[in-house]
mmCIF file of C-alpha atoms and ligand atoms in Angstrom:
data_model
loop_
_atom_site.group_PDB
_atom_site.id
_atom_site.type_symbol
_atom_site.label_atom_id
_atom_site.label_comp_id
_atom_site.label_asym_id
_atom_site.label_seq_id
_atom_site.Cartn_x
_atom_site.Cartn_y
_atom_site.Cartn_z
ATOM 1 C CA UNK D 1 -0.025 -0.005 -0.008
ATOM 2 C CA UNK D 2 1.382 3.424 -0.875
ATOM 3 C CA UNK D 3 0.188 6.625 0.840
ATOM 4 C CA UNK D 4 2.094 9.628 -0.425
ATOM 5 C CA UNK D 5 5.576 9.016 0.849
ATOM 6 C CA UNK D 6 4.819 6.409 3.424
ATOM 7 C CA UNK D 7 4.605 2.835 2.234
ATOM 8 C CA UNK D 8 2.813 0.552 4.689
ATOM 9 C CA UNK D 9 3.439 -3.188 4.486
ATOM 10 C CA UNK D 10 2.835 -6.240 6.673
ATOM 11 C CA UNK D 11 6.062 -7.161 8.440
ATOM 12 C CA UNK D 12 7.428 -10.354 6.826
ATOM 13 C CA UNK D 13 9.381 -12.295 9.433
ATOM 14 C CA UNK D 14 11.611 -13.668 6.661
ATOM 15 C CA UNK D 15 12.511 -10.260 5.311
ATOM 16 C CA UNK D 16 15.558 -9.998 7.573
ATOM 17 C CA UNK D 17 16.590 -6.513 6.510
ATOM 18 C CA UNK D 18 13.186 -5.084 7.304
ATOM 19 C CA UNK D 19 12.960 -7.014 10.557
ATOM 20 C CA UNK D 20 16.345 -5.544 11.586
ATOM 21 C CA UNK D 21 15.152 -2.043 10.740
ATOM 22 C CA UNK D 22 11.901 -2.618 12.644
ATOM 23 C CA UNK D 23 13.840 -3.757 15.772
ATOM 24 C CA UNK D 24 16.112 -0.699 15.521
ATOM 25 C CA UNK D 25 13.123 1.643 15.145
ATOM 26 C CA UNK D 26 11.378 0.128 18.186
ATOM 27 C CA UNK D 27 14.613 0.601 20.186
ATOM 28 C CA UNK D 28 14.976 4.219 19.072
ATOM 29 C CA UNK D 29 11.369 5.121 19.965
ATOM 30 C CA UNK D 30 11.509 3.227 23.255
ATOM 31 C CA UNK D 31 14.719 5.023 24.288
ATOM 32 C CA UNK D 32 13.261 8.354 23.266
ATOM 33 C CA UNK D 33 9.755 8.041 24.730
ATOM 34 C CA UNK D 34 9.765 5.214 27.271
ATOM 35 C CA UNK D 35 13.169 5.425 28.980
ATOM 36 C CA UNK D 36 12.888 3.704 32.416
ATOM 37 C CA UNK D 37 9.572 2.069 31.517
ATOM 38 C CA UNK D 38 9.445 -1.571 30.633
ATOM 39 C CA UNK D 39 9.559 -2.085 26.862
ATOM 40 C CA UNK D 40 9.706 -5.350 24.956
ATOM 41 C CA UNK D 41 13.205 -6.743 24.361
ATOM 42 C CA UNK D 42 14.267 -7.594 20.785
ATOM 43 C CA UNK D 43 13.790 -11.310 21.595
ATOM 44 C CA UNK D 44 10.294 -10.717 22.939
ATOM 45 C CA UNK D 45 9.330 -8.686 19.832
ATOM 46 C CA UNK D 46 10.655 -11.396 17.535
ATOM 47 C CA UNK D 47 9.047 -14.283 19.400
ATOM 48 C CA UNK D 48 5.779 -12.366 19.757
ATOM 49 C CA UNK D 49 5.731 -11.927 15.996
ATOM 50 C CA UNK D 50 6.527 -15.559 15.281
ATOM 51 C CA UNK D 51 4.677 -17.499 18.029
ATOM 52 C CA UNK D 52 1.422 -19.090 16.974
ATOM 53 C CA UNK D 53 -1.334 -17.015 18.541
ATOM 54 C CA UNK D 54 -3.819 -18.836 20.749
ATOM 55 C CA UNK D 55 -5.895 -16.053 22.290
ATOM 56 C CA UNK D 56 -4.496 -12.820 20.876
ATOM 57 C CA UNK D 57 -3.298 -12.363 17.317
ATOM 58 C CA UNK D 58 -0.590 -9.756 16.829
ATOM 59 C CA UNK D 59 -0.379 -8.214 13.382
ATOM 60 C CA UNK D 60 2.630 -6.035 12.593
ATOM 61 C CA UNK D 61 3.079 -3.414 9.896
ATOM 62 C CA UNK D 62 6.000 -1.207 9.059
ATOM 63 C CA UNK D 63 5.814 2.234 7.449
ATOM 64 C CA UNK D 64 8.766 2.994 5.171
ATOM 65 C CA UNK D 65 9.966 6.073 3.292
ATOM 66 C CA UNK D 66 12.347 5.410 0.400
ATOM 67 C CA UNK D 67 12.966 1.914 1.684
ATOM 68 C CA UNK D 68 13.792 2.959 5.237
ATOM 69 C CA UNK D 69 11.509 1.924 8.093
ATOM 70 C CA UNK D 70 10.441 5.043 9.997
ATOM 71 C CA UNK D 71 7.332 3.834 11.784
ATOM 72 C CA UNK D 72 5.519 0.677 12.803
ATOM 73 C CA UNK D 73 2.189 -0.515 14.133
ATOM 74 C CA UNK D 74 0.858 -3.522 16.030
ATOM 75 C CA UNK D 75 -2.770 -4.620 16.126
ATOM 76 C CA UNK D 76 -3.857 -7.031 18.858
ATOM 77 C CA UNK D 77 -6.953 -9.024 17.971
ATOM 78 C CA UNK D 78 -8.634 -10.766 20.870
ATOM 79 C CA UNK D 79 -9.977 -14.036 19.567
ATOM 80 C CA UNK D 80 -10.937 -16.007 22.699
ATOM 81 C CA UNK D 81 -13.000 -13.413 24.582
ATOM 82 C CA UNK D 82 -13.739 -9.744 24.129
ATOM 83 C CA UNK D 83 -13.852 -10.374 20.418
ATOM 84 C CA UNK D 84 -15.321 -6.893 19.917
ATOM 85 C CA UNK D 85 -11.946 -5.416 20.841
ATOM 86 C CA UNK D 86 -8.713 -4.572 19.038
ATOM 87 C CA UNK D 87 -5.622 -3.197 20.666
ATOM 88 C CA UNK D 88 -3.365 -0.724 18.841
ATOM 89 C CA UNK D 89 0.249 0.488 19.214
ATOM 90 C CA UNK D 90 1.852 2.939 16.829
ATOM 91 C CA UNK D 91 5.459 4.163 16.901
ATOM 92 C CA UNK D 92 7.050 6.838 14.738
ATOM 93 C CA UNK D 93 10.732 7.737 14.624
ATOM 94 C CA UNK D 94 11.288 11.021 16.531
ATOM 95 C CA UNK D 95 12.746 12.649 13.380
ATOM 96 C CA UNK D 96 9.653 11.814 11.375
ATOM 97 C CA UNK D 97 6.795 13.012 13.539
ATOM 98 C CA UNK D 98 3.963 15.371 12.590
ATOM 99 C CA UNK D 99 3.959 14.093 9.010
ATOM 100 C CA UNK D 100 0.756 12.174 9.365
ATOM 101 C CA UNK D 101 2.438 8.731 9.481
ATOM 102 C CA UNK D 102 0.863 7.618 12.737
ATOM 103 C CA UNK D 103 -2.595 8.656 11.478
ATOM 104 C CA UNK D 104 -2.100 6.422 8.454
ATOM 105 C CA UNK D 105 -0.854 3.464 10.511
ATOM 106 C CA UNK D 106 -3.664 3.758 13.058
ATOM 107 C CA UNK D 107 -6.048 3.952 10.087
ATOM 108 C CA UNK D 108 -4.611 0.608 8.834
ATOM 109 C CA UNK D 109 -5.256 -0.936 12.248
ATOM 110 C CA UNK D 110 -8.774 0.425 12.351
ATOM 111 C CA UNK D 111 -9.441 -0.886 8.795
ATOM 112 C CA UNK D 112 -8.274 -4.313 9.872
ATOM 113 C CA UNK D 113 -10.426 -4.133 13.000
ATOM 114 C CA UNK D 114 -13.491 -3.208 10.959
ATOM 115 C CA UNK D 115 -12.857 -6.091 8.515
ATOM 116 C CA UNK D 116 -12.873 -8.387 11.516
ATOM 117 C CA UNK D 117 -16.093 -6.833 12.922
ATOM 118 C CA UNK D 118 -14.373 -5.298 15.924
ATOM 119 C CA UNK D 119 -16.283 -2.393 17.337
ATOM 120 C CA UNK D 120 -13.775 -0.896 19.818
ATOM 121 C CA UNK D 121 -10.092 -0.037 19.544
ATOM 122 C CA UNK D 122 -8.001 0.548 22.699
ATOM 123 C CA UNK D 123 -4.521 1.960 23.054
ATOM 124 C CA UNK D 124 -2.318 2.872 26.019
ATOM 125 C CA UNK D 125 -0.474 6.198 26.229
ATOM 126 C CA UNK D 126 1.885 7.661 28.747
ATOM 127 C CA UNK D 127 0.241 10.594 30.440
ATOM 128 C CA UNK D 128 2.016 13.904 30.955
ATOM 129 C CA UNK D 129 1.791 15.730 34.305
ATOM 130 C CA UNK D 130 3.852 18.284 36.115
ATOM 131 C CA UNK D 131 7.397 16.975 36.504
ATOM 132 C CA UNK D 132 6.700 13.743 34.591
ATOM 133 C CA UNK D 133 9.124 14.490 31.781
ATOM 134 C CA UNK D 134 6.510 13.063 29.371
ATOM 135 C CA UNK D 135 5.551 15.313 26.463
ATOM 136 C CA UNK D 136 1.974 15.634 25.272
ATOM 137 C CA UNK D 137 2.560 14.167 21.743
ATOM 138 C CA UNK D 138 0.956 10.812 22.281
ATOM 139 C CA UNK D 139 -2.203 12.011 24.079
ATOM 140 C CA UNK D 140 -2.515 14.920 21.577
ATOM 141 C CA UNK D 141 -2.372 12.367 18.791
ATOM 142 C CA UNK D 142 -4.888 10.068 20.479
ATOM 143 C CA UNK D 143 -7.387 12.895 20.928
ATOM 144 C CA UNK D 144 -6.955 14.048 17.344
ATOM 145 C CA UNK D 145 -7.823 10.562 16.133
ATOM 146 C CA UNK D 146 -11.082 10.509 18.090
ATOM 147 C CA UNK D 147 -9.908 8.497 21.096
ATOM 148 C CA UNK D 148 -11.103 9.318 24.575
ATOM 149 C CA UNK D 149 -9.543 8.500 27.997
ATOM 150 C CA UNK D 150 -11.120 5.630 29.897
ATOM 151 C CA UNK D 151 -8.834 4.390 32.620
ATOM 152 C CA UNK D 152 -6.021 6.206 34.404
ATOM 153 C CA UNK D 153 -3.255 4.026 35.662
ATOM 154 C CA UNK D 154 -0.231 4.746 37.858
ATOM 155 C CA UNK D 155 2.915 2.862 36.980
ATOM 156 C CA UNK D 156 5.144 2.015 39.933
ATOM 157 C CA UNK D 157 8.331 0.102 40.318
ATOM 158 C CA UNK D 158 10.223 -1.464 43.103
ATOM 159 C CA UNK D 159 14.025 -1.497 43.125
ATOM 160 C CA UNK D 160 14.924 -4.926 44.451
ATOM 161 C CA UNK D 161 18.382 -3.756 45.410
ATOM 162 C CA UNK D 162 16.877 -1.137 47.729
ATOM 163 C CA UNK D 163 14.206 -3.300 49.286
ATOM 164 C CA UNK D 164 14.741 -3.784 52.983
ATOM 165 C CA UNK D 165 14.381 -7.541 53.413
ATOM 166 C CA UNK D 166 13.918 -7.259 57.144
ATOM 167 C CA UNK D 167 10.998 -4.866 56.590
ATOM 168 C CA UNK D 168 9.466 -7.348 54.152
ATOM 169 C CA UNK D 169 10.002 -10.142 56.654
ATOM 170 C CA UNK D 170 8.180 -8.177 59.316
ATOM 171 C CA UNK D 171 5.266 -7.395 56.911
ATOM 172 C CA UNK D 172 5.069 -11.056 55.939
ATOM 173 C CA UNK D 173 5.056 -12.279 59.516
ATOM 174 C CA UNK D 174 2.433 -9.762 60.517
ATOM 175 C CA UNK D 175 0.271 -10.823 57.550
ATOM 176 C CA UNK D 176 0.673 -14.537 58.210
ATOM 177 C CA UNK D 177 -0.776 -14.073 61.660
ATOM 178 C CA UNK D 178 -4.016 -13.007 59.967
ATOM 179 C CA UNK D 179 -3.954 -15.876 57.466
ATOM 180 C CA UNK D 180 -4.375 -18.866 59.669
ATOM 181 C CA UNK D 181 -5.781 -21.844 57.679
ATOM 182 C CA UNK D 182 -4.114 -20.838 54.431
ATOM 183 C CA UNK D 183 -0.883 -22.105 52.877
ATOM 184 C CA UNK D 184 1.227 -20.181 50.440
ATOM 185 C CA UNK D 185 2.526 -22.087 47.379
ATOM 186 C CA UNK D 186 4.930 -20.719 44.799
ATOM 187 C CA UNK D 187 5.842 -22.250 41.411
ATOM 188 C CA UNK D 188 6.880 -21.291 37.917
ATOM 189 C CA UNK D 189 4.073 -21.899 35.429
ATOM 190 C CA UNK D 190 2.674 -24.261 34.219
ATOM 191 C CA UNK D 191 0.559 -24.541 37.364
ATOM 192 C CA UNK D 192 0.203 -27.982 38.985
ATOM 193 C CA UNK D 193 -3.055 -29.642 37.830
ATOM 194 C CA UNK D 194 -4.642 -29.438 41.249
ATOM 195 C CA UNK D 195 -4.631 -25.642 41.172
ATOM 196 C CA UNK D 196 -5.512 -25.009 37.523
ATOM 197 C CA UNK D 197 -9.264 -24.789 38.045
ATOM 198 C CA UNK D 198 -8.878 -22.353 40.917
ATOM 199 C CA UNK D 199 -6.466 -20.225 38.906
ATOM 200 C CA UNK D 200 -8.894 -20.142 35.971
ATOM 201 C CA UNK D 201 -11.633 -18.953 38.306
ATOM 202 C CA UNK D 202 -9.477 -16.162 39.680
ATOM 203 C CA UNK D 203 -8.248 -15.127 36.242
ATOM 204 C CA UNK D 204 -11.855 -14.834 35.175
ATOM 205 C CA UNK D 205 -12.608 -12.594 38.123
ATOM 206 C CA UNK D 206 -9.893 -10.151 36.942
ATOM 207 C CA UNK D 207 -12.313 -9.076 34.210
ATOM 208 C CA UNK D 208 -14.955 -8.060 36.717
ATOM 209 C CA UNK D 209 -13.203 -7.248 39.993
ATOM 210 C CA UNK D 210 -10.530 -4.781 38.983
ATOM 211 C CA UNK D 211 -11.465 -1.123 38.378
ATOM 212 C CA UNK D 212 -11.999 -0.670 34.625
ATOM 213 C CA UNK D 213 -13.176 2.929 34.400
ATOM 214 C CA UNK D 214 -14.991 3.402 31.092
ATOM 215 C CA UNK D 215 -12.899 0.739 29.366
ATOM 216 C CA UNK D 216 -15.044 -1.542 27.245
ATOM 217 C CA UNK D 217 -13.733 -4.811 28.716
ATOM 218 C CA UNK D 218 -16.437 -7.455 29.025
ATOM 219 C CA UNK D 219 -16.515 -10.437 31.437
ATOM 220 C CA UNK D 220 -14.774 -13.531 30.077
ATOM 221 C CA UNK D 221 -15.169 -17.229 30.819
ATOM 222 C CA UNK D 222 -11.689 -18.471 31.700
ATOM 223 C CA UNK D 223 -11.428 -22.233 31.539
ATOM 224 C CA UNK D 224 -8.548 -24.562 32.441
ATOM 225 C CA UNK D 225 -7.965 -24.970 28.684
ATOM 226 C CA UNK D 226 -7.509 -21.185 28.395
ATOM 227 C CA UNK D 227 -5.110 -21.145 31.354
ATOM 228 C CA UNK D 228 -3.094 -23.860 29.626
ATOM 229 C CA UNK D 229 -3.172 -21.981 26.304
ATOM 230 C CA UNK D 230 -1.883 -18.844 28.011
ATOM 231 C CA UNK D 231 0.930 -20.820 29.663
ATOM 232 C CA UNK D 232 1.882 -22.385 26.320
ATOM 233 C CA UNK D 233 1.801 -19.028 24.620
ATOM 234 C CA UNK D 234 3.970 -17.403 27.318
ATOM 235 C CA UNK D 235 6.509 -20.235 26.960
ATOM 236 C CA UNK D 236 6.625 -19.835 23.203
ATOM 237 C CA UNK D 237 7.214 -16.133 23.599
ATOM 238 C CA UNK D 238 10.074 -16.847 25.931
ATOM 239 C CA UNK D 239 8.393 -15.439 29.018
ATOM 240 C CA UNK D 240 9.089 -16.944 32.429
ATOM 241 C CA UNK D 241 5.828 -16.761 34.388
ATOM 242 C CA UNK D 242 6.135 -17.110 38.175
ATOM 243 C CA UNK D 243 3.077 -17.556 40.329
ATOM 244 C CA UNK D 244 2.252 -17.719 44.017
ATOM 245 C CA UNK D 245 -1.143 -18.764 45.328
ATOM 246 C CA UNK D 246 -2.809 -18.924 48.752
ATOM 247 C CA UNK D 247 -4.741 -22.167 49.300
ATOM 248 C CA UNK D 248 -7.527 -22.437 51.830
ATOM 249 C CA UNK D 249 -6.469 -25.621 53.633
ATOM 250 C CA UNK D 250 -9.920 -26.765 54.660
ATOM 251 C CA UNK D 251 -11.524 -26.607 51.201
ATOM 252 C CA UNK D 252 -8.517 -26.645 48.857
ATOM 253 C CA UNK D 253 -9.811 -23.430 47.276
ATOM 254 C CA UNK D 254 -7.262 -21.208 45.536
ATOM 255 C CA UNK D 255 -8.097 -18.105 47.528
ATOM 256 C CA UNK D 256 -5.585 -15.628 46.096
ATOM 257 C CA UNK D 257 -2.823 -15.429 43.534
ATOM 258 C CA UNK D 258 -0.146 -13.196 42.166
ATOM 259 C CA UNK D 259 1.783 -13.632 38.923
ATOM 260 C CA UNK D 260 4.760 -11.911 37.404
ATOM 261 C CA UNK D 261 6.846 -12.518 34.324
ATOM 262 C CA UNK D 262 10.244 -11.876 32.881
ATOM 263 C CA UNK D 263 10.889 -11.291 29.188
ATOM 264 C CA UNK D 264 13.572 -13.095 27.170
ATOM 265 C CA UNK D 265 16.780 -11.081 26.985
ATOM 266 C CA UNK D 266 15.688 -8.619 29.704
ATOM 267 C CA UNK D 267 17.798 -8.931 32.822
ATOM 268 C CA UNK D 268 16.665 -5.651 34.315
ATOM 269 C CA UNK D 269 12.907 -5.544 34.626
ATOM 270 C CA UNK D 270 10.170 -8.012 35.545
ATOM 271 C CA UNK D 271 6.511 -7.243 35.077
ATOM 272 C CA UNK D 272 3.784 -7.705 37.619
ATOM 273 C CA UNK D 273 0.757 -9.524 36.225
ATOM 274 C CA UNK D 274 -2.570 -10.320 37.918
ATOM 275 C CA UNK D 275 -2.907 -10.145 41.639
ATOM 276 C CA UNK D 276 -6.334 -11.031 43.111
ATOM 277 C CA UNK D 277 -7.937 -12.374 46.265
ATOM 278 C CA UNK D 278 -11.279 -14.140 46.027
ATOM 279 C CA UNK D 279 -13.942 -11.913 47.702
ATOM 280 C CA UNK D 280 -14.898 -14.882 49.970
ATOM 281 C CA UNK D 281 -11.348 -14.862 51.349
ATOM 282 C CA UNK D 282 -10.559 -11.163 51.677
ATOM 283 C CA UNK D 283 -9.390 -9.606 54.897
ATOM 284 C CA UNK D 284 -6.648 -12.139 55.538
ATOM 285 C CA UNK D 285 -3.768 -10.132 53.963
ATOM 286 C CA UNK D 286 -3.540 -12.796 51.262
ATOM 287 C CA UNK D 287 -2.791 -10.197 48.606
ATOM 288 C CA UNK D 288 0.314 -9.030 50.462
ATOM 289 C CA UNK D 289 1.424 -12.567 51.247
ATOM 290 C CA UNK D 290 1.266 -13.869 47.688
ATOM 291 C CA UNK D 291 2.975 -10.763 46.335
ATOM 292 C CA UNK D 292 5.857 -10.870 48.806
ATOM 293 C CA UNK D 293 6.324 -14.672 48.323
ATOM 294 C CA UNK D 294 6.249 -14.235 44.542
ATOM 295 C CA UNK D 295 8.817 -11.466 44.671
ATOM 296 C CA UNK D 296 11.055 -13.827 46.600
ATOM 297 C CA UNK D 297 10.500 -16.490 44.020
ATOM 298 C CA UNK D 298 11.635 -14.036 41.364
ATOM 299 C CA UNK D 299 14.764 -13.313 43.315
ATOM 300 C CA UNK D 300 15.646 -17.015 43.468
ATOM 301 C CA UNK D 301 14.872 -17.724 39.783
ATOM 302 C CA UNK D 302 16.267 -14.540 38.233
ATOM 303 C CA UNK D 303 18.577 -12.949 40.865
ATOM 304 C CA UNK D 304 19.958 -10.279 38.464
ATOM 305 C CA UNK D 305 16.582 -8.708 37.769
ATOM 306 C CA UNK D 306 16.601 -5.342 39.497
ATOM 307 C CA UNK D 307 13.104 -3.848 39.084
ATOM 308 C CA UNK D 308 9.540 -5.037 39.105
ATOM 309 C CA UNK D 309 7.070 -2.767 37.321
ATOM 310 C CA UNK D 310 3.334 -2.663 38.053
ATOM 311 C CA UNK D 311 0.417 -0.660 36.791
ATOM 312 C CA UNK D 312 -2.660 -0.054 38.927
ATOM 313 C CA UNK D 313 -5.812 2.002 38.329
ATOM 314 C CA UNK D 314 -5.290 5.140 40.350
ATOM 315 C CA UNK D 315 -8.553 4.423 42.227
ATOM 316 C CA UNK D 316 -7.413 0.984 43.272
ATOM 317 C CA UNK D 317 -6.466 2.112 46.798
ATOM 318 C CA UNK D 318 -6.068 -1.298 48.256
ATOM 319 C CA UNK D 319 -3.633 -2.655 45.711
ATOM 320 C CA UNK D 320 -1.715 0.591 45.730
ATOM 321 C CA UNK D 321 -1.380 0.416 49.527
ATOM 322 C CA UNK D 322 0.032 -3.139 49.275
ATOM 323 C CA UNK D 323 2.475 -2.035 46.610
ATOM 324 C CA UNK D 324 3.625 1.048 48.552
ATOM 325 C CA UNK D 325 4.153 -1.135 51.647
ATOM 326 C CA UNK D 326 6.398 -3.392 49.589
ATOM 327 C CA UNK D 327 8.531 -0.471 48.421
ATOM 328 C CA UNK D 328 6.980 0.320 45.040
ATOM 329 C CA UNK D 329 7.387 3.966 44.057
ATOM 330 C CA UNK D 330 5.702 6.098 41.446
ATOM 331 C CA UNK D 331 7.283 6.070 37.965
ATOM 332 C CA UNK D 332 4.608 7.618 35.810
ATOM 333 C CA UNK D 333 1.024 7.639 34.660
ATOM 334 C CA UNK D 334 -0.553 5.867 31.708
ATOM 335 C CA UNK D 335 -4.082 6.083 30.336
ATOM 336 C CA UNK D 336 -6.090 3.693 28.243
ATOM 337 C CA UNK D 337 -7.702 5.536 25.325
ATOM 338 C CA UNK D 338 -10.576 4.043 23.433
ATOM 339 C CA UNK D 339 -12.578 4.657 20.260
ATOM 340 C CA UNK D 340 -15.813 3.124 19.073
ATOM 341 C CA UNK D 341 -15.514 2.322 15.405
ATOM 342 C CA UNK D 342 -18.280 3.754 13.223
HETATM 343 C C1 COA P 1 2.116 9.344 19.130
HETATM 344 C C2 COA P 1 2.907 9.208 17.837
HETATM 345 C C3 COA P 1 2.702 7.829 17.267
HETATM 346 C C4 COA P 1 2.372 10.270 16.813
HETATM 347 O O1 COA P 1 3.072 10.105 15.595
HETATM 348 P P1 COA P 1 3.035 11.239 14.419
HETATM 349 O O2 COA P 1 3.402 10.540 13.160
HETATM 350 O O3 COA P 1 3.818 12.398 14.815
HETATM 351 O O4 COA P 1 1.536 11.599 14.339
HETATM 352 P P2 COA P 1 0.755 12.245 13.099
HETATM 353 O O5 COA P 1 1.684 13.114 12.348
HETATM 354 O O6 COA P 1 0.131 11.154 12.328
HETATM 355 O O7 COA P 1 -0.350 13.128 13.820
HETATM 356 C C5 COA P 1 -1.665 13.184 13.380
HETATM 357 C C6 COA P 1 -2.412 14.215 14.161
HETATM 358 O O8 COA P 1 -2.350 13.904 15.555
HETATM 359 C C7 COA P 1 -2.281 15.176 16.308
HETATM 360 N N1 COA P 1 -1.008 15.284 16.984
HETATM 361 C C8 COA P 1 0.133 14.588 16.758
HETATM 362 N N2 COA P 1 1.129 15.005 17.598
HETATM 363 C C9 COA P 1 0.537 15.967 18.382
HETATM 364 C C10 COA P 1 1.073 16.796 19.419
HETATM 365 N N3 COA P 1 2.315 16.743 19.802
HETATM 366 N N4 COA P 1 0.204 17.635 20.027
HETATM 367 C C11 COA P 1 -1.069 17.765 19.613
HETATM 368 N N5 COA P 1 -1.574 17.043 18.592
HETATM 369 C C12 COA P 1 -0.800 16.148 18.004
HETATM 370 C C13 COA P 1 -2.388 16.262 15.274
HETATM 371 O O9 COA P 1 -3.775 16.581 15.042
HETATM 372 C C14 COA P 1 -1.810 15.600 14.051
HETATM 373 O O10 COA P 1 -2.223 16.215 12.862
HETATM 374 P P3 COA P 1 -1.508 17.578 12.343
HETATM 375 O O11 COA P 1 -0.022 17.365 12.409
HETATM 376 O O12 COA P 1 -2.012 17.731 10.967
HETATM 377 O O13 COA P 1 -1.911 18.651 13.294
HETATM 378 C C15 COA P 1 4.423 9.495 18.059
HETATM 379 O O14 COA P 1 4.561 10.734 18.774
HETATM 380 C C16 COA P 1 5.173 8.409 18.759
HETATM 381 O O15 COA P 1 5.671 7.501 18.121
HETATM 382 N N6 COA P 1 5.253 8.466 20.120
HETATM 383 C C17 COA P 1 5.919 7.389 20.886
HETATM 384 C C18 COA P 1 5.140 6.103 20.821
HETATM 385 C C19 COA P 1 3.762 6.254 21.463
HETATM 386 O O16 COA P 1 3.601 6.878 22.547
HETATM 387 N N7 COA P 1 2.779 5.646 20.842
HETATM 388 C C20 COA P 1 1.455 5.728 21.372
HETATM 389 C C21 COA P 1 1.063 4.425 21.993
HETATM 390 S S1 COA P 1 0.099 3.522 20.839
#
């Protein structure tokens, strides 16, 4: 497809020259716009492009001028649940902005979404605020394309080298005293069979229990098969997924869980995934217990990782309090923008 100067084409994984340029562009934009935030490593980008999708298809395009890649786009098409949704990411080289390239690439994503009968496109943007060091380009762009803000998120990170282990020990001991009748179990995924059903149930609750603002995320039925598919997919993308659960001894119920993952080729940052306590088992500090235990599991599996990053809705006071107690500190703000397709 040719649009004036910008030529948009699907990224062919066997076109090595273009793939190299795509990786270099992603690195340049990430260094320029997302320094200190977690960004996908080259290995994660490559494996994400190649791995057979099971729940979420990732389509990649590059935008080139005179044969040089200056921009790229990723569409995420949710195929297992929330099939009305598409996710979008667009990146433009800092020297090539305000030329309309991102508008064209986002247009390509929206066209694809329409062809697949998606009705909503969502995209995450860093949010500028006083002292954030984030410029207003991305949110200015989002608004100009008809996207509106739906969910404000604070991104925090903990520096594992700075964490006071004796303070964590004290927190853990204090919490354990309120969690009589529960046992804490940590493992790298795949989850042992006996816990898979309980994990599926809690993963399903993530769609309804976490604050969603105006984001158009619908409830999903998460089955054991889907849990296994997610685990397979993570493995194929080179992600190490570490999980800790709290089990209610009397009933065997998985009462709480926390998951985090590390990306291939990234020895600096791990990413916090879902943390949730079943409403029937709240008030026992299980959230704190599973998070601390999982952080320790990370330290034993990947001792060189220095930071864990997490994003929480700014209104999620309880989760934020747990994170602050564990030493997480504010890094920046992000916002989910959304557009209903006509
Ligand atoms: C956001 C980003 C993709 C925009 O790329 P771009 O090619 O400069 O955007 P376009 O030229 O297509 O802009 C289209 C319109 O968006 C609006 N816009 C773009 N940048 C803007 C800014 N800094 N302030 C206000 N409006 C802006 C304008 O209406 C612009 O049209 P105009 O130039 O005719 O006024 C680019 O800044 C970028 O790569 N940022 C880092 C990655 C990122 O944050 N991506 C967003 C997550 S998906």
